[in-house]
Short mmCIF file of C-alpha atoms in Angstrom, two decimals:
data_model
loop_
_atom_site.label_atom_id
_atom_site.label_comp_id
_atom_site.label_asym_id
_atom_site.label_seq_id
_atom_site.Cartn_x
_atom_site.Cartn_y
_atom_site.Cartn_z
CA ARG M 222 21.53 125.42 -140.01
CA CYS M 223 18.93 127.03 -137.84
CA SER M 224 15.91 125.09 -136.56
CA VAL M 225 12.65 127.00 -136.39
CA ASP M 226 8.95 126.26 -135.68
CA ASN M 227 5.58 127.66 -136.69
CA ARG M 228 5.72 130.38 -134.06
CA VAL M 229 8.53 132.13 -135.97
CA THR M 230 7.48 135.15 -138.03
CA ARG M 231 10.81 136.55 -139.16
CA VAL M 232 14.28 135.08 -139.66
CA ALA M 233 17.74 136.39 -140.55
CA TRP M 234 21.42 135.30 -140.66
CA LEU M 235 24.16 137.67 -139.56
CA ASN M 236 27.94 137.52 -139.66
CA ARG M 237 29.06 139.61 -136.74
CA SER M 238 27.05 142.75 -137.33
CA SER M 239 26.51 142.31 -141.08
CA ILE M 240 23.20 140.88 -142.32
CA LEU M 241 23.69 138.05 -144.79
CA TYR M 242 20.05 137.08 -145.33
CA ALA M 243 16.75 138.38 -144.06
CA GLY M 244 14.08 135.91 -144.90
CA ASN M 245 14.51 135.16 -148.61
CA ASP M 246 16.25 138.45 -149.28
CA LYS M 247 20.01 138.50 -149.69
CA TRP M 248 21.69 141.48 -148.11
CA CYS M 249 25.37 140.63 -148.78
CA LEU M 250 27.12 140.87 -152.12
CA ASP M 251 29.29 137.79 -151.62
CA PRO M 252 28.26 135.24 -154.34
CA ARG M 253 29.59 132.37 -152.23
CA VAL M 254 26.81 132.81 -149.65
CA VAL M 255 23.57 131.18 -150.75
CA LEU M 256 20.25 130.35 -149.10
CA LEU M 257 19.68 126.63 -148.79
CA ALA M 258 16.36 126.40 -146.98
CA ASN M 259 13.64 128.63 -145.61
CA THR M 260 10.90 126.34 -144.43
CA LYS M 261 8.68 125.98 -141.38
CA THR M 262 11.36 123.87 -139.67
CA GLN M 263 14.72 125.04 -141.01
CA TYR M 264 16.46 128.24 -142.07
CA SER M 265 19.91 127.41 -143.56
CA ILE M 266 22.61 129.12 -145.55
CA GLN M 267 25.75 127.79 -147.23
CA ILE M 268 29.14 129.37 -147.61
CA GLN M 269 30.95 127.95 -150.63
CA ASP M 270 34.75 127.83 -151.13
CA VAL M 271 35.40 128.78 -147.50
CA ASP M 272 38.30 131.17 -146.80
CA VAL M 273 40.11 131.93 -143.60
CA TYR M 274 38.36 135.35 -143.56
CA ASP M 275 35.03 133.53 -143.14
CA GLU M 276 36.09 132.36 -139.70
CA GLY M 277 34.15 133.85 -136.82
CA PRO M 278 30.66 134.00 -135.22
CA TYR M 279 27.45 133.59 -137.20
CA THR M 280 24.05 134.39 -135.65
CA CYS M 281 20.60 133.10 -136.59
CA SER M 282 18.03 135.60 -135.40
CA VAL M 283 14.31 134.70 -135.24
CA GLN M 284 11.27 136.77 -134.28
CA THR M 285 8.31 135.15 -132.57
CA ASP M 286 5.06 136.58 -131.26
CA ASN M 287 6.48 136.94 -127.84
CA HIS M 288 10.10 138.06 -128.27
CA PRO M 289 13.21 137.65 -130.53
CA LYS M 290 15.62 134.79 -130.06
CA THR M 291 19.13 134.18 -131.35
CA SER M 292 21.29 131.14 -131.90
CA ARG M 293 25.04 131.53 -132.44
CA VAL M 294 27.59 129.22 -134.04
CA HIS M 295 31.32 129.82 -134.42
CA LEU M 296 32.90 128.80 -137.70
CA ILE M 297 36.47 127.48 -137.43
CA VAL M 298 38.34 127.31 -140.73
CA GLN M 299 41.12 124.77 -140.96
CA VAL M 300 43.95 125.16 -143.47
CA SER M 301 46.36 122.51 -144.64
CA PRO M 302 49.99 123.18 -143.86
CA LYS M 303 52.08 124.94 -146.48
CA ILE M 304 55.83 125.64 -146.45
CA THR M 305 56.22 129.25 -147.49
CA GLU M 306 59.96 129.68 -146.92
CA ILE M 307 62.90 127.29 -146.73
CA SER M 308 66.68 127.67 -146.98
CA SER M 309 68.42 127.11 -150.27
CA ASP M 310 70.92 124.32 -150.83
CA ILE M 311 74.21 125.28 -149.13
CA SER M 312 77.91 124.40 -149.46
CA ILE M 313 80.17 124.89 -146.46
CA ASN M 314 83.67 123.91 -145.39
CA GLU M 315 84.04 121.30 -142.69
CA GLY M 316 84.03 122.83 -139.22
CA GLY M 317 81.74 125.71 -140.17
CA ASN M 318 78.35 126.58 -138.73
CA VAL M 319 75.07 126.04 -140.57
CA SER M 320 71.66 127.63 -139.94
CA LEU M 321 68.62 126.28 -141.83
CA THR M 322 65.17 127.90 -141.82
CA CYS M 323 61.75 126.42 -142.60
CA ILE M 324 58.64 128.68 -142.31
CA ALA M 325 55.16 127.17 -142.75
CA THR M 326 51.56 128.40 -142.47
CA GLY M 327 48.29 126.60 -141.62
CA ARG M 328 45.36 126.48 -139.24
CA PRO M 329 46.04 125.39 -136.61
CA ASP M 330 49.67 126.45 -136.69
CA PRO M 331 51.71 123.54 -138.02
CA THR M 332 54.39 121.72 -136.10
CA ILE M 333 57.76 121.87 -137.86
CA THR M 334 60.42 119.17 -137.55
CA TRP M 335 63.86 118.61 -139.13
CA ARG M 336 65.55 115.32 -139.78
CA HIS M 337 68.76 114.26 -141.50
CA ILE M 338 68.18 111.87 -144.40
CA SER M 339 70.93 109.43 -143.45
CA PRO M 340 71.10 105.71 -142.61
CA LYS M 341 72.80 106.63 -139.32
CA ALA M 342 70.28 109.33 -138.37
CA VAL M 343 67.69 108.34 -135.74
CA GLY M 344 64.49 110.40 -135.28
CA PHE M 345 64.19 114.16 -135.46
CA ILE M 346 67.17 116.42 -134.90
CA SER M 347 65.10 119.58 -134.35
CA GLU M 348 61.49 120.46 -133.63
CA ASP M 349 61.67 124.12 -134.54
CA GLU M 350 61.59 126.36 -137.57
CA TYR M 351 65.38 126.77 -137.23
CA LEU M 352 68.07 124.11 -137.35
CA GLU M 353 71.50 125.08 -136.09
CA ILE M 354 74.60 122.89 -136.71
CA THR M 355 77.84 123.98 -135.06
CA GLY M 356 81.17 122.67 -136.28
CA ILE M 357 79.67 120.56 -139.06
CA THR M 358 81.49 117.38 -140.05
CA ARG M 359 81.63 115.52 -143.37
CA GLU M 360 79.33 112.79 -141.90
CA GLN M 361 76.64 115.48 -141.44
CA SER M 362 76.50 116.29 -145.16
CA GLY M 363 73.48 115.25 -147.19
CA GLU M 364 69.81 116.16 -147.35
CA TYR M 365 67.82 117.65 -144.51
CA GLU M 366 64.05 117.31 -144.58
CA CYS M 367 61.62 119.84 -143.18
CA SER M 368 58.16 118.54 -142.34
CA ALA M 369 55.14 120.72 -141.50
CA SER M 370 52.01 119.03 -140.07
CA ASN M 371 48.82 120.04 -138.28
CA ASP M 372 46.55 116.95 -138.71
CA VAL M 373 44.33 118.75 -141.20
CA ALA M 374 45.99 116.98 -144.15
CA ALA M 375 49.10 114.94 -144.81
CA PRO M 376 52.32 116.61 -143.75
CA VAL M 377 54.17 118.61 -146.39
CA VAL M 378 57.89 118.10 -146.77
CA GLN M 379 60.76 119.85 -148.50
CA ARG M 380 64.49 119.15 -148.51
CA VAL M 381 67.67 121.15 -148.32
CA LYS M 382 70.98 119.73 -149.53
CA VAL M 383 74.00 120.52 -147.37
CA THR M 384 77.41 119.89 -148.98
CA VAL M 385 80.37 119.72 -146.66
CA ASN M 386 83.73 120.43 -148.28
CA TYR M 387 86.88 118.81 -146.94
CA PRO M 388 90.46 118.23 -148.09
CA PRO M 389 91.50 114.91 -149.66
CA TYR M 390 92.12 111.80 -147.60
CA ILE M 391 93.89 108.85 -149.23
CA SER M 392 92.20 105.67 -148.08
CA ASP M 393 94.06 103.08 -150.14
CA ALA M 394 97.52 103.02 -151.73
CA LYS M 395 99.35 99.68 -151.80
CA SER M 396 102.68 98.58 -153.21
CA THR M 397 102.54 95.99 -155.97
CA GLY M 398 104.84 93.25 -157.24
CA VAL M 399 104.93 92.53 -161.01
CA PRO M 400 107.26 90.31 -163.06
CA VAL M 401 109.20 91.82 -165.91
CA GLY M 402 107.17 91.89 -169.09
CA GLN M 403 103.82 91.71 -167.38
CA LYS M 404 101.05 94.35 -166.86
CA GLY M 405 101.22 96.24 -163.64
CA ILE M 406 98.77 98.55 -161.87
CA LEU M 407 99.20 101.07 -159.00
CA LEU M 408 95.90 102.28 -157.48
CA CYS M 409 95.35 105.41 -155.37
CA GLU M 410 91.93 105.95 -153.74
CA ALA M 411 91.01 109.25 -152.06
CA SER M 412 87.83 110.81 -150.77
CA ALA M 413 87.38 114.62 -150.99
CA VAL M 414 84.79 117.31 -151.60
CA PRO M 415 85.17 118.76 -154.12
CA SER M 416 86.62 115.72 -155.85
CA ALA M 417 90.41 115.47 -155.77
CA ASP M 418 92.75 116.05 -158.66
CA PHE M 419 95.45 113.38 -158.93
CA GLN M 420 99.09 113.54 -159.93
CA TRP M 421 101.68 110.78 -160.09
CA TYR M 422 105.46 111.07 -159.53
CA LYS M 423 108.32 108.65 -159.79
CA ASP M 424 110.93 109.85 -157.34
CA ASP M 425 110.79 113.58 -158.11
CA LYS M 426 109.68 113.34 -161.70
CA ARG M 427 106.02 113.88 -162.59
CA LEU M 428 104.51 111.30 -164.90
CA ALA M 429 102.50 112.75 -167.80
CA GLU M 430 99.40 111.27 -169.39
CA GLY M 431 100.22 109.53 -172.67
CA GLN M 432 103.82 108.76 -171.67
CA LYS M 433 105.01 105.69 -173.58
CA GLY M 434 104.06 102.46 -171.90
CA LEU M 435 101.93 104.20 -169.26
CA LYS M 436 98.32 105.13 -168.78
CA VAL M 437 96.85 107.39 -166.14
CA GLU M 438 93.09 107.13 -165.41
CA ASN M 439 91.66 109.75 -163.06
CA LYS M 440 88.13 109.35 -161.71
CA ALA M 441 86.20 111.14 -158.99
CA PHE M 442 87.55 108.99 -156.14
CA PHE M 443 90.56 107.17 -157.45
CA SER M 444 93.45 107.24 -159.88
CA ARG M 445 94.95 104.25 -161.64
CA LEU M 446 98.50 104.10 -163.05
CA THR M 447 98.91 101.24 -165.54
CA PHE M 448 102.16 99.80 -166.92
CA PHE M 449 101.49 97.78 -170.04
CA ASN M 450 104.87 96.00 -170.20
CA VAL M 451 106.85 96.37 -167.01
CA SER M 452 110.63 96.76 -167.47
CA GLU M 453 113.52 96.96 -165.00
CA GLN M 454 113.40 100.78 -165.30
CA ASP M 455 109.83 100.88 -164.11
CA TYR M 456 110.60 99.46 -160.67
CA GLY M 457 110.87 101.97 -157.87
CA ASN M 458 109.06 104.34 -155.63
CA TYR M 459 105.91 106.17 -156.84
CA THR M 460 103.97 108.95 -155.12
CA CYS M 461 100.29 109.75 -155.59
CA VAL M 462 99.28 113.32 -154.81
CA ALA M 463 95.61 114.20 -154.31
CA SER M 464 94.58 117.80 -154.01
CA ASN M 465 91.60 120.18 -154.09
CA GLN M 466 90.93 123.78 -153.09
CA LEU M 467 91.13 122.90 -149.37
CA GLY M 468 94.47 121.12 -149.35
CA ASN M 469 96.46 118.12 -150.53
CA THR M 470 97.86 114.85 -149.34
CA ASN M 471 100.15 112.18 -150.77
CA ALA M 472 100.99 108.52 -150.39
CA SER M 473 104.02 106.54 -151.56
CA MET M 474 104.01 103.02 -152.94
CA ILE M 475 106.53 100.74 -154.54
CA LEU M 476 106.37 98.83 -157.85
CA TYR M 477 108.76 95.95 -157.25
CA GLU M 478 109.84 92.89 -159.15
CA GLU M 479 107.91 89.81 -158.31
CA THR M 480 109.89 86.59 -158.88
CA THR M 481 108.11 83.35 -159.69
CA THR M 482 109.51 79.78 -159.74
CA ALA M 483 108.33 78.12 -162.94
CA LEU M 484 107.42 74.45 -162.76
CA THR M 485 109.07 72.34 -165.50
CA PRO M 486 107.27 69.16 -166.75
CA TRP M 487 108.85 65.82 -165.74
CA LYS M 488 111.31 64.69 -168.44
CA GLY M 489 111.86 61.10 -167.47
CA PRO M 490 114.00 59.23 -164.91
CA GLY M 491 116.55 61.50 -163.20
CA ALA M 492 115.06 64.77 -164.34
CA VAL M 493 116.01 67.61 -161.99
CA HIS M 494 114.76 71.22 -161.93
CA ASP M 495 116.33 73.90 -159.79
CA GLY M 496 115.12 76.98 -161.62
CA ASN M 497 117.86 76.69 -164.24
CA ASN M 498 116.66 75.61 -167.70
CA GLY M 499 119.69 73.36 -168.21
CA ALA M 500 119.55 71.54 -164.90
CA TRP M 501 117.40 68.65 -165.99
CA ARG M 502 119.65 67.99 -169.01
CA ARG M 503 122.71 67.55 -166.79
CA GLY M 504 120.91 65.22 -164.43
CA SER M 505 119.65 63.19 -167.33
CA CYS M 506 123.16 62.76 -168.74
CA ALA M 507 124.38 61.50 -165.35
CA TRP M 508 121.64 58.83 -165.30
CA LEU M 509 122.39 57.67 -168.85
CA LEU M 510 126.11 57.27 -167.99
CA ALA M 511 125.23 55.15 -164.97
CA LEU M 512 123.30 52.61 -167.03
CA PRO M 513 126.35 51.18 -169.06
CA LEU M 514 128.44 51.01 -165.88
CA ALA M 515 125.83 48.88 -164.13
CA GLN M 516 125.58 46.51 -167.12
CA LEU M 517 129.40 46.05 -167.23
CA ALA M 518 129.46 45.21 -163.55
CA ARG M 519 126.96 42.34 -164.06
CA GLN M 520 129.01 40.90 -166.91
CA PHE M 521 132.12 40.52 -164.75
#
């Protein structure tokens, strides 16, 4: 906008040295530039759909009876942040070095920050376009978020997934006691990236899937060995082997016989149970024999 009075005889708007409007006459070819007002008090133009190239000085030139006057305004064009380049998802072995890049544009220049999307992460881990991680650990795997902000609009964010590969680590493998004829289970839990492949051995013999009386279930983080009807031959030492491209590990566990002492219902006076099915019968006979002897003693 350019304020004028009744002493003004000629008016014009210029962008740098280019004339945009002279009075009511348009001198530029840009359809975005239009004349809003040419009155006794105001001479105004409008620039529609502003672009960064529109930034710069604009001059309102007026001619009076005495001498020309100018009024200058500087147009500052603000641009929301935009991430133009960011690293692709990456997979790396534990102990390696990682370099992530996030490039953004905007006016004013946006501030770029990196943070690790993790419950244990606190605050930003980098305030630069580049994020360097030396000797990466498995705990540092996950998503990394790049944020670009310049207060013109809401920050823009993008994420990069970092996968850290490491050899298997068996976290749980316990021996189990099972009575003969019962169902028994041996469980082997292991963490690894990529996921571990599991194999089971009894002594030095590998157990195959579908072997009679056995079932092997392999999942991403554990393997389950099931015995449907445990026999004496099933007892012994078992080894779980977990492996992936980076290495392997194993753990041994024992399937042993678990003995239980069964409780026998009370059978009457003198019933005795010592784990032998016939014990209470013998005790009962001894009591029955004692009854006639006591009656004979009272008679004499």
